[in-house]
Every structure is written in C-alpha cells, then in structure tokens.
Amino acid sequence: QMPVQQKRTSGGMLEVLTSLKDTEGGLLKGIVNLYDGLLPNLLKEGPSASLYLGIYELVKTNLQDRTPWLPALMVYFLAGAAGEILASLVKVPNEAIKSQVQTSNTTTLEAATQLLQDPSALANTLRAWQGAMLRDIPMGALTMVFFEASKTFIIQDPYLDWDVSTLQSEAVLGAIGGAIGAIASAPMDVVTTRIITQKKNKEGEEVEGLGLVEM
C-alpha cells in the first residue's frame, strides 16, 4: 500500500516566492498578486501613522510641561501608547479589510468591506481590536522609548561624535526602535490576524468567533 502524502498548506518565504512562476497567468501575474490589499494597507498605515505621531507629540509635550517629575522614559512610553491607542481606531478596520483581500476570502476592496458588515465578521474585528491593543501599544511605546532614549544618550555622551539630528541618523535609530517593537509585538500580530480571518474551526464547523484567550 502506497503511503498517503499529506498536502502541504504553506511554505517558507523562499518557497512562496519560487511558486510565483507557477501562478495562473504567469510570473508577472504572480508578482502583481503580491500587491493584493495594497489600497486598504495604504488607508491603514497613512492616516494611522499621521494620527500616531501627532498624538505622540501632543501627549509628550503636555506630560513634559505638566509632570516634570515624571521620568523621561515613562513620558515616551505613555505618549507612544496613547498615540497607538487612537491610531488603532483607524488601523484595525482597514487591517481587517486588507486581511480579507490578502487571504482570498474576497478579491475586491468593495467586497471585503461588505463582507465585514456581516455581524460575525464585525464581531471578529472588534475582538481583533483587543489583540491589536496588545500588539500596537508595545510596538509604538517601545519604538519611541528606544528612539528618544538613544538620541538623548548619544547627545549627552562626550565620547560620541554623532549628529543625531540628521535624517540618516534618525532613520537608523527609528529602524532599530521599530525592530525592537516588532519583535515584542510579533506574537500578538499573529493572534490579531487569526481573529480577523477566522471562519471555521478544526472540524470545519462555523464558529461564533474565538476571542483572545482561545487563540
């Protein structure tokens, strides 16, 4: 009796990129498919990033003026967290739309938006907001804590000759801070995506919606 081969459901990044040439329509179509969900992703990142930075600066300035006794690192952390909380009001709905498009639950932005109007999908989005809070707050807060603290350290260190006010320097420090935040928030990012896109359980039955704990 021949052994039964299990169908592989996913592969690594290299395998996915290699499979582009096997996409129906050819390699070019496969590359185009990598940009599925681009518009909702732009709607997610652009406004939310602007809101995040605006709120961050506003809260940071107010905390520095009104609570001078508060440690600087705590000011950065609280300001970054506040920015992410408000930015999530824009980010999570658009992330839900993006996830529906990218996972092929639907193929168009309009259809994805209509799909999320379903009560169960809307409930999933609200549950995903809980996960997004546990993902985005550490991400935004830790990013800004590292960014601001590293700039302060470099400026105050007499042995470091590094102009942190240049675009290149801020880009480097911001990238490192973002990497630290991404590492800390990666598990909750997976949970948030699973909540948004869940449809059936392991037995193939429709589910009412799993929450943060069940994931």
PDB file of C-alpha atoms in Angstrom:
ATOM      1  CA  GLN A   1       0.000   0.000   0.000  1.00  0.00           C
ATOM      2  CA  MET A   2       1.378   3.338  -1.040  1.00  0.00           C
ATOM      3  CA  PRO A   3       1.811   5.846   1.776  1.00  0.00           C
ATOM      4  CA  VAL A   4      -0.580   8.738   1.712  1.00  0.00           C
ATOM      5  CA  GLN A   5       1.119  12.063   1.188  1.00  0.00           C
ATOM      6  CA  GLN A   6      -0.240  14.971   3.148  1.00  0.00           C
ATOM      7  CA  LYS A   7      -0.949  18.100   1.205  1.00  0.00           C
ATOM      8  CA  ARG A   8       1.245  20.956   2.241  1.00  0.00           C
ATOM      9  CA  THR A   9      -0.708  24.050   3.137  1.00  0.00           C
ATOM     10  CA  SER A  10       2.086  26.529   3.486  1.00  0.00           C
ATOM     11  CA  GLY A  11       5.749  27.027   2.856  1.00  0.00           C
ATOM     12  CA  GLY A  12       8.577  29.295   3.702  1.00  0.00           C
ATOM     13  CA  MET A  13       9.224  32.665   2.154  1.00  0.00           C
ATOM     14  CA  LEU A  14      11.601  31.227  -0.463  1.00  0.00           C
ATOM     15  CA  GLU A  15       9.059  28.589  -1.499  1.00  0.00           C
ATOM     16  CA  VAL A  16       6.309  31.192  -1.814  1.00  0.00           C
ATOM     17  CA  LEU A  17       8.488  33.450  -3.962  1.00  0.00           C
ATOM     18  CA  THR A  18       9.591  30.490  -6.111  1.00  0.00           C
ATOM     19  CA  SER A  19       5.955  29.492  -6.661  1.00  0.00           C
ATOM     20  CA  LEU A  20       5.195  32.843  -8.285  1.00  0.00           C
ATOM     21  CA  LYS A  21       6.190  31.465 -11.674  1.00  0.00           C
ATOM     22  CA  ASP A  22       3.532  28.751 -11.312  1.00  0.00           C
ATOM     23  CA  THR A  23       0.735  31.259 -10.741  1.00  0.00           C
ATOM     24  CA  GLU A  24      -2.121  31.108 -13.238  1.00  0.00           C
ATOM     25  CA  GLY A  25      -1.290  33.896 -15.656  1.00  0.00           C
ATOM     26  CA  GLY A  26       2.459  33.556 -15.273  1.00  0.00           C
ATOM     27  CA  LEU A  27       5.202  35.178 -13.260  1.00  0.00           C
ATOM     28  CA  LEU A  28       4.016  38.731 -13.882  1.00  0.00           C
ATOM     29  CA  LYS A  29       0.559  37.886 -12.537  1.00  0.00           C
ATOM     30  CA  GLY A  30       2.172  36.266  -9.504  1.00  0.00           C
ATOM     31  CA  ILE A  31       4.165  39.414  -8.782  1.00  0.00           C
ATOM     32  CA  VAL A  32       1.034  41.555  -9.172  1.00  0.00           C
ATOM     33  CA  ASN A  33      -0.752  39.275  -6.680  1.00  0.00           C
ATOM     34  CA  LEU A  34       1.834  40.232  -4.057  1.00  0.00           C
ATOM     35  CA  TYR A  35       0.201  43.656  -4.003  1.00  0.00           C
ATOM     36  CA  ASP A  36      -3.251  42.338  -3.101  1.00  0.00           C
ATOM     37  CA  GLY A  37      -4.654  44.527  -0.367  1.00  0.00           C
ATOM     38  CA  LEU A  38      -2.360  47.466  -1.200  1.00  0.00           C
ATOM     39  CA  LEU A  39      -5.109  50.110  -1.116  1.00  0.00           C
ATOM     40  CA  PRO A  40      -6.540  49.126   2.296  1.00  0.00           C
ATOM     41  CA  ASN A  41      -2.966  48.828   3.553  1.00  0.00           C
ATOM     42  CA  LEU A  42      -2.290  52.412   2.463  1.00  0.00           C
ATOM     43  CA  LEU A  43      -5.517  53.508   4.124  1.00  0.00           C
ATOM     44  CA  LYS A  44      -4.406  51.653   7.245  1.00  0.00           C
ATOM     45  CA  GLU A  45      -0.844  52.942   7.505  1.00  0.00           C
ATOM     46  CA  GLY A  46      -1.040  56.509   6.179  1.00  0.00           C
ATOM     47  CA  PRO A  47      -3.760  58.077   8.359  1.00  0.00           C
ATOM     48  CA  SER A  48      -2.908  55.952  11.398  1.00  0.00           C
ATOM     49  CA  ALA A  49       0.786  56.902  11.205  1.00  0.00           C
ATOM     50  CA  SER A  50      -0.095  60.595  10.988  1.00  0.00           C
ATOM     51  CA  LEU A  51      -2.507  60.283  13.901  1.00  0.00           C
ATOM     52  CA  TYR A  52       0.026  58.308  15.930  1.00  0.00           C
ATOM     53  CA  LEU A  53       2.830  60.857  15.508  1.00  0.00           C
ATOM     54  CA  GLY A  54       0.511  63.811  16.111  1.00  0.00           C
ATOM     55  CA  ILE A  55      -0.905  62.348  19.310  1.00  0.00           C
ATOM     56  CA  TYR A  56       2.573  61.256  20.434  1.00  0.00           C
ATOM     57  CA  GLU A  57       3.984  64.780  20.166  1.00  0.00           C
ATOM     58  CA  LEU A  58       0.913  66.314  21.803  1.00  0.00           C
ATOM     59  CA  VAL A  59       0.926  63.940  24.775  1.00  0.00           C
ATOM     60  CA  LYS A  60       4.705  64.103  25.169  1.00  0.00           C
ATOM     61  CA  THR A  61       4.713  67.899  25.256  1.00  0.00           C
ATOM     62  CA  ASN A  62       1.855  68.039  27.773  1.00  0.00           C
ATOM     63  CA  LEU A  63       3.449  65.447  30.045  1.00  0.00           C
ATOM     64  CA  GLN A  64       6.788  67.232  29.968  1.00  0.00           C
ATOM     65  CA  ASP A  65       5.141  70.560  30.810  1.00  0.00           C
ATOM     66  CA  ARG A  66       2.657  69.381  33.428  1.00  0.00           C
ATOM     67  CA  THR A  67       4.505  66.482  35.059  1.00  0.00           C
ATOM     68  CA  PRO A  68       8.190  67.431  35.104  1.00  0.00           C
ATOM     69  CA  TRP A  69       8.745  64.891  37.888  1.00  0.00           C
ATOM     70  CA  LEU A  70       7.831  62.001  35.559  1.00  0.00           C
ATOM     71  CA  PRO A  71      10.887  60.087  34.253  1.00  0.00           C
ATOM     72  CA  ALA A  72      11.656  60.781  30.595  1.00  0.00           C
ATOM     73  CA  LEU A  73      11.363  57.119  29.607  1.00  0.00           C
ATOM     74  CA  MET A  74       7.890  56.953  31.152  1.00  0.00           C
ATOM     75  CA  VAL A  75       6.877  60.077  29.230  1.00  0.00           C
ATOM     76  CA  TYR A  76       7.974  58.490  25.940  1.00  0.00           C
ATOM     77  CA  PHE A  77       6.244  55.219  26.792  1.00  0.00           C
ATOM     78  CA  LEU A  78       2.927  56.824  27.749  1.00  0.00           C
ATOM     79  CA  ALA A  79       2.976  59.164  24.748  1.00  0.00           C
ATOM     80  CA  GLY A  80       3.720  56.293  22.357  1.00  0.00           C
ATOM     81  CA  ALA A  81       0.996  54.146  23.907  1.00  0.00           C
ATOM     82  CA  ALA A  82      -1.566  56.976  23.659  1.00  0.00           C
ATOM     83  CA  GLY A  83      -0.699  57.511  20.017  1.00  0.00           C
ATOM     84  CA  GLU A  84      -1.177  53.839  19.185  1.00  0.00           C
ATOM     85  CA  ILE A  85      -4.491  53.579  21.047  1.00  0.00           C
ATOM     86  CA  LEU A  86      -6.060  56.331  18.969  1.00  0.00           C
ATOM     87  CA  ALA A  87      -4.342  55.252  15.746  1.00  0.00           C
ATOM     88  CA  SER A  88      -5.816  51.766  16.158  1.00  0.00           C
ATOM     89  CA  LEU A  89      -9.299  53.208  15.621  1.00  0.00           C
ATOM     90  CA  VAL A  90      -8.231  53.789  12.027  1.00  0.00           C
ATOM     91  CA  LYS A  91      -5.808  50.906  11.654  1.00  0.00           C
ATOM     92  CA  VAL A  92      -7.846  47.877  12.790  1.00  0.00           C
ATOM     93  CA  PRO A  93     -10.874  48.250  10.444  1.00  0.00           C
ATOM     94  CA  ASN A  94      -8.598  48.765   7.442  1.00  0.00           C
ATOM     95  CA  GLU A  95      -6.398  45.879   8.556  1.00  0.00           C
ATOM     96  CA  ALA A  96      -9.461  43.650   8.634  1.00  0.00           C
ATOM     97  CA  ILE A  97     -10.283  44.641   5.055  1.00  0.00           C
ATOM     98  CA  LYS A  98      -6.666  44.092   3.969  1.00  0.00           C
ATOM     99  CA  SER A  99      -6.557  40.646   5.592  1.00  0.00           C
ATOM    100  CA  GLN A 100      -9.760  39.560   3.850  1.00  0.00           C
ATOM    101  CA  VAL A 101      -8.318  40.566   0.459  1.00  0.00           C
ATOM    102  CA  GLN A 102      -4.885  39.022   1.035  1.00  0.00           C
ATOM    103  CA  THR A 103      -6.249  35.701   2.297  1.00  0.00           C
ATOM    104  CA  SER A 104      -8.553  35.446  -0.750  1.00  0.00           C
ATOM    105  CA  ASN A 105     -11.744  35.481   1.322  1.00  0.00           C
ATOM    106  CA  THR A 106     -12.690  38.091  -1.269  1.00  0.00           C
ATOM    107  CA  THR A 107     -10.972  39.722  -4.206  1.00  0.00           C
ATOM    108  CA  THR A 108     -12.047  43.359  -4.201  1.00  0.00           C
ATOM    109  CA  LEU A 109     -11.988  46.196  -1.709  1.00  0.00           C
ATOM    110  CA  GLU A 110     -15.733  46.733  -2.043  1.00  0.00           C
ATOM    111  CA  ALA A 111     -16.497  43.057  -1.488  1.00  0.00           C
ATOM    112  CA  ALA A 112     -14.194  42.928   1.538  1.00  0.00           C
ATOM    113  CA  THR A 113     -15.930  45.947   3.042  1.00  0.00           C
ATOM    114  CA  GLN A 114     -19.333  44.344   2.514  1.00  0.00           C
ATOM    115  CA  LEU A 115     -18.071  41.078   3.990  1.00  0.00           C
ATOM    116  CA  LEU A 116     -17.070  42.863   7.192  1.00  0.00           C
ATOM    117  CA  GLN A 117     -20.614  44.189   7.552  1.00  0.00           C
ATOM    118  CA  ASP A 118     -21.669  40.655   8.439  1.00  0.00           C
ATOM    119  CA  PRO A 119     -22.337  40.507  12.210  1.00  0.00           C
ATOM    120  CA  SER A 120     -19.885  37.650  12.805  1.00  0.00           C
ATOM    121  CA  ALA A 121     -17.130  39.389  10.816  1.00  0.00           C
ATOM    122  CA  LEU A 122     -17.784  42.633  12.650  1.00  0.00           C
ATOM    123  CA  ALA A 123     -17.575  40.784  15.951  1.00  0.00           C
ATOM    124  CA  ASN A 124     -14.232  39.300  14.873  1.00  0.00           C
ATOM    125  CA  THR A 125     -12.967  42.774  14.057  1.00  0.00           C
ATOM    126  CA  LEU A 126     -13.952  44.034  17.486  1.00  0.00           C
ATOM    127  CA  ARG A 127     -12.207  41.070  19.098  1.00  0.00           C
ATOM    128  CA  ALA A 128      -9.178  41.727  16.904  1.00  0.00           C
ATOM    129  CA  TRP A 129      -9.048  45.234  18.317  1.00  0.00           C
ATOM    130  CA  GLN A 130      -8.252  43.682  21.701  1.00  0.00           C
ATOM    131  CA  GLY A 131      -5.309  41.838  20.189  1.00  0.00           C
ATOM    132  CA  ALA A 132      -4.270  44.937  18.281  1.00  0.00           C
ATOM    133  CA  MET A 133      -4.064  46.848  21.540  1.00  0.00           C
ATOM    134  CA  LEU A 134      -1.676  44.262  22.970  1.00  0.00           C
ATOM    135  CA  ARG A 135       0.289  44.401  19.714  1.00  0.00           C
ATOM    136  CA  ASP A 136       0.348  48.091  18.861  1.00  0.00           C
ATOM    137  CA  ILE A 137       0.799  49.605  22.317  1.00  0.00           C
ATOM    138  CA  PRO A 138       4.104  47.763  22.983  1.00  0.00           C
ATOM    139  CA  MET A 139       5.136  48.387  19.372  1.00  0.00           C
ATOM    140  CA  GLY A 140       4.556  52.124  19.440  1.00  0.00           C
ATOM    141  CA  ALA A 141       5.699  52.659  23.007  1.00  0.00           C
ATOM    142  CA  LEU A 142       8.942  50.666  22.780  1.00  0.00           C
ATOM    143  CA  THR A 143       9.804  52.161  19.400  1.00  0.00           C
ATOM    144  CA  MET A 144       9.598  55.705  20.725  1.00  0.00           C
ATOM    145  CA  VAL A 145      11.294  54.848  24.027  1.00  0.00           C
ATOM    146  CA  PHE A 146      14.326  53.487  22.196  1.00  0.00           C
ATOM    147  CA  PHE A 147      14.319  56.281  19.628  1.00  0.00           C
ATOM    148  CA  GLU A 148      14.157  59.121  22.150  1.00  0.00           C
ATOM    149  CA  ALA A 149      16.383  57.485  24.770  1.00  0.00           C
ATOM    150  CA  SER A 150      19.109  56.607  22.280  1.00  0.00           C
ATOM    151  CA  LYS A 151      19.146  60.172  20.914  1.00  0.00           C
ATOM    152  CA  THR A 152      19.451  61.557  24.445  1.00  0.00           C
ATOM    153  CA  PHE A 153      22.237  59.117  25.308  1.00  0.00           C
ATOM    154  CA  ILE A 154      24.229  59.951  22.172  1.00  0.00           C
ATOM    155  CA  ILE A 155      23.849  63.716  22.701  1.00  0.00           C
ATOM    156  CA  GLN A 156      24.938  63.537  26.338  1.00  0.00           C
ATOM    157  CA  ASP A 157      27.861  61.163  25.809  1.00  0.00           C
ATOM    158  CA  PRO A 158      31.012  63.299  25.374  1.00  0.00           C
ATOM    159  CA  TYR A 159      32.861  60.491  23.591  1.00  0.00           C
ATOM    160  CA  LEU A 160      30.319  60.008  20.803  1.00  0.00           C
ATOM    161  CA  ASP A 161      30.671  62.304  17.809  1.00  0.00           C
ATOM    162  CA  TRP A 162      27.356  61.608  16.121  1.00  0.00           C
ATOM    163  CA  ASP A 163      24.897  64.207  14.876  1.00  0.00           C
ATOM    164  CA  VAL A 164      21.544  62.592  15.702  1.00  0.00           C
ATOM    165  CA  SER A 165      19.579  65.466  14.134  1.00  0.00           C
ATOM    166  CA  THR A 166      20.311  64.334  10.571  1.00  0.00           C
ATOM    167  CA  LEU A 167      17.782  62.405   8.523  1.00  0.00           C
ATOM    168  CA  GLN A 168      20.135  59.415   8.212  1.00  0.00           C
ATOM    169  CA  SER A 169      20.692  59.192  11.964  1.00  0.00           C
ATOM    170  CA  GLU A 170      17.004  59.410  12.798  1.00  0.00           C
ATOM    171  CA  ALA A 171      16.255  56.795  10.130  1.00  0.00           C
ATOM    172  CA  VAL A 172      18.796  54.375  11.658  1.00  0.00           C
ATOM    173  CA  LEU A 173      17.590  54.895  15.226  1.00  0.00           C
ATOM    174  CA  GLY A 174      13.967  54.684  14.131  1.00  0.00           C
ATOM    175  CA  ALA A 175      14.610  51.446  12.250  1.00  0.00           C
ATOM    176  CA  ILE A 176      16.278  49.849  15.280  1.00  0.00           C
ATOM    177  CA  GLY A 177      13.486  51.034  17.539  1.00  0.00           C
ATOM    178  CA  GLY A 178      10.898  49.682  15.122  1.00  0.00           C
ATOM    179  CA  ALA A 179      12.670  46.315  15.024  1.00  0.00           C
ATOM    180  CA  ILE A 180      12.631  46.113  18.821  1.00  0.00           C
ATOM    181  CA  GLY A 181       8.942  46.965  18.882  1.00  0.00           C
ATOM    182  CA  ALA A 182       8.192  44.448  16.118  1.00  0.00           C
ATOM    183  CA  ILE A 183       9.933  41.636  17.999  1.00  0.00           C
ATOM    184  CA  ALA A 184       7.947  42.413  21.141  1.00  0.00           C
ATOM    185  CA  SER A 185       4.618  42.609  19.301  1.00  0.00           C
ATOM    186  CA  ALA A 186       5.011  39.761  16.773  1.00  0.00           C
ATOM    187  CA  PRO A 187       3.027  37.124  18.757  1.00  0.00           C
ATOM    188  CA  MET A 188       0.009  39.419  19.134  1.00  0.00           C
ATOM    189  CA  ASP A 189       0.236  40.322  15.440  1.00  0.00           C
ATOM    190  CA  VAL A 190      -0.327  36.657  14.587  1.00  0.00           C
ATOM    191  CA  VAL A 191      -3.235  36.443  17.040  1.00  0.00           C
ATOM    192  CA  THR A 192      -4.853  39.573  15.591  1.00  0.00           C
ATOM    193  CA  THR A 193      -4.647  38.268  12.014  1.00  0.00           C
ATOM    194  CA  ARG A 194      -6.103  34.880  13.019  1.00  0.00           C
ATOM    195  CA  ILE A 195      -9.022  36.524  14.795  1.00  0.00           C
ATOM    196  CA  ILE A 196      -9.789  38.741  11.789  1.00  0.00           C
ATOM    197  CA  THR A 197      -9.702  35.914   9.237  1.00  0.00           C
ATOM    198  CA  GLN A 198     -11.184  33.030  11.238  1.00  0.00           C
ATOM    199  CA  LYS A 199     -14.163  31.322   9.659  1.00  0.00           C
ATOM    200  CA  LYS A 200     -14.183  27.665  10.690  1.00  0.00           C
ATOM    201  CA  ASN A 201     -12.749  25.542  13.450  1.00  0.00           C
ATOM    202  CA  LYS A 202     -10.541  22.462  13.030  1.00  0.00           C
ATOM    203  CA  GLU A 203     -13.588  20.264  12.381  1.00  0.00           C
ATOM    204  CA  GLY A 204     -14.729  22.568   9.599  1.00  0.00           C
ATOM    205  CA  GLU A 205     -17.693  23.869  11.570  1.00  0.00           C
ATOM    206  CA  GLU A 206     -18.699  27.502  11.568  1.00  0.00           C
ATOM    207  CA  VAL A 207     -17.624  29.244  14.727  1.00  0.00           C
ATOM    208  CA  GLU A 208     -19.226  32.143  16.507  1.00  0.00           C
ATOM    209  CA  GLY A 209     -15.853  33.760  16.913  1.00  0.00           C
ATOM    210  CA  LEU A 210     -12.903  32.981  19.072  1.00  0.00           C
ATOM    211  CA  GLY A 211     -11.511  35.554  21.388  1.00  0.00           C
ATOM    212  CA  LEU A 212      -8.043  36.477  22.515  1.00  0.00           C
ATOM    213  CA  VAL A 213      -7.722  33.678  25.061  1.00  0.00           C
ATOM    214  CA  GLU A 214      -8.890  30.885  22.744  1.00  0.00           C
ATOM    215  CA  MET A 215      -6.337  31.878  20.093  1.00  0.00           C
TER     216      MET A 215
END
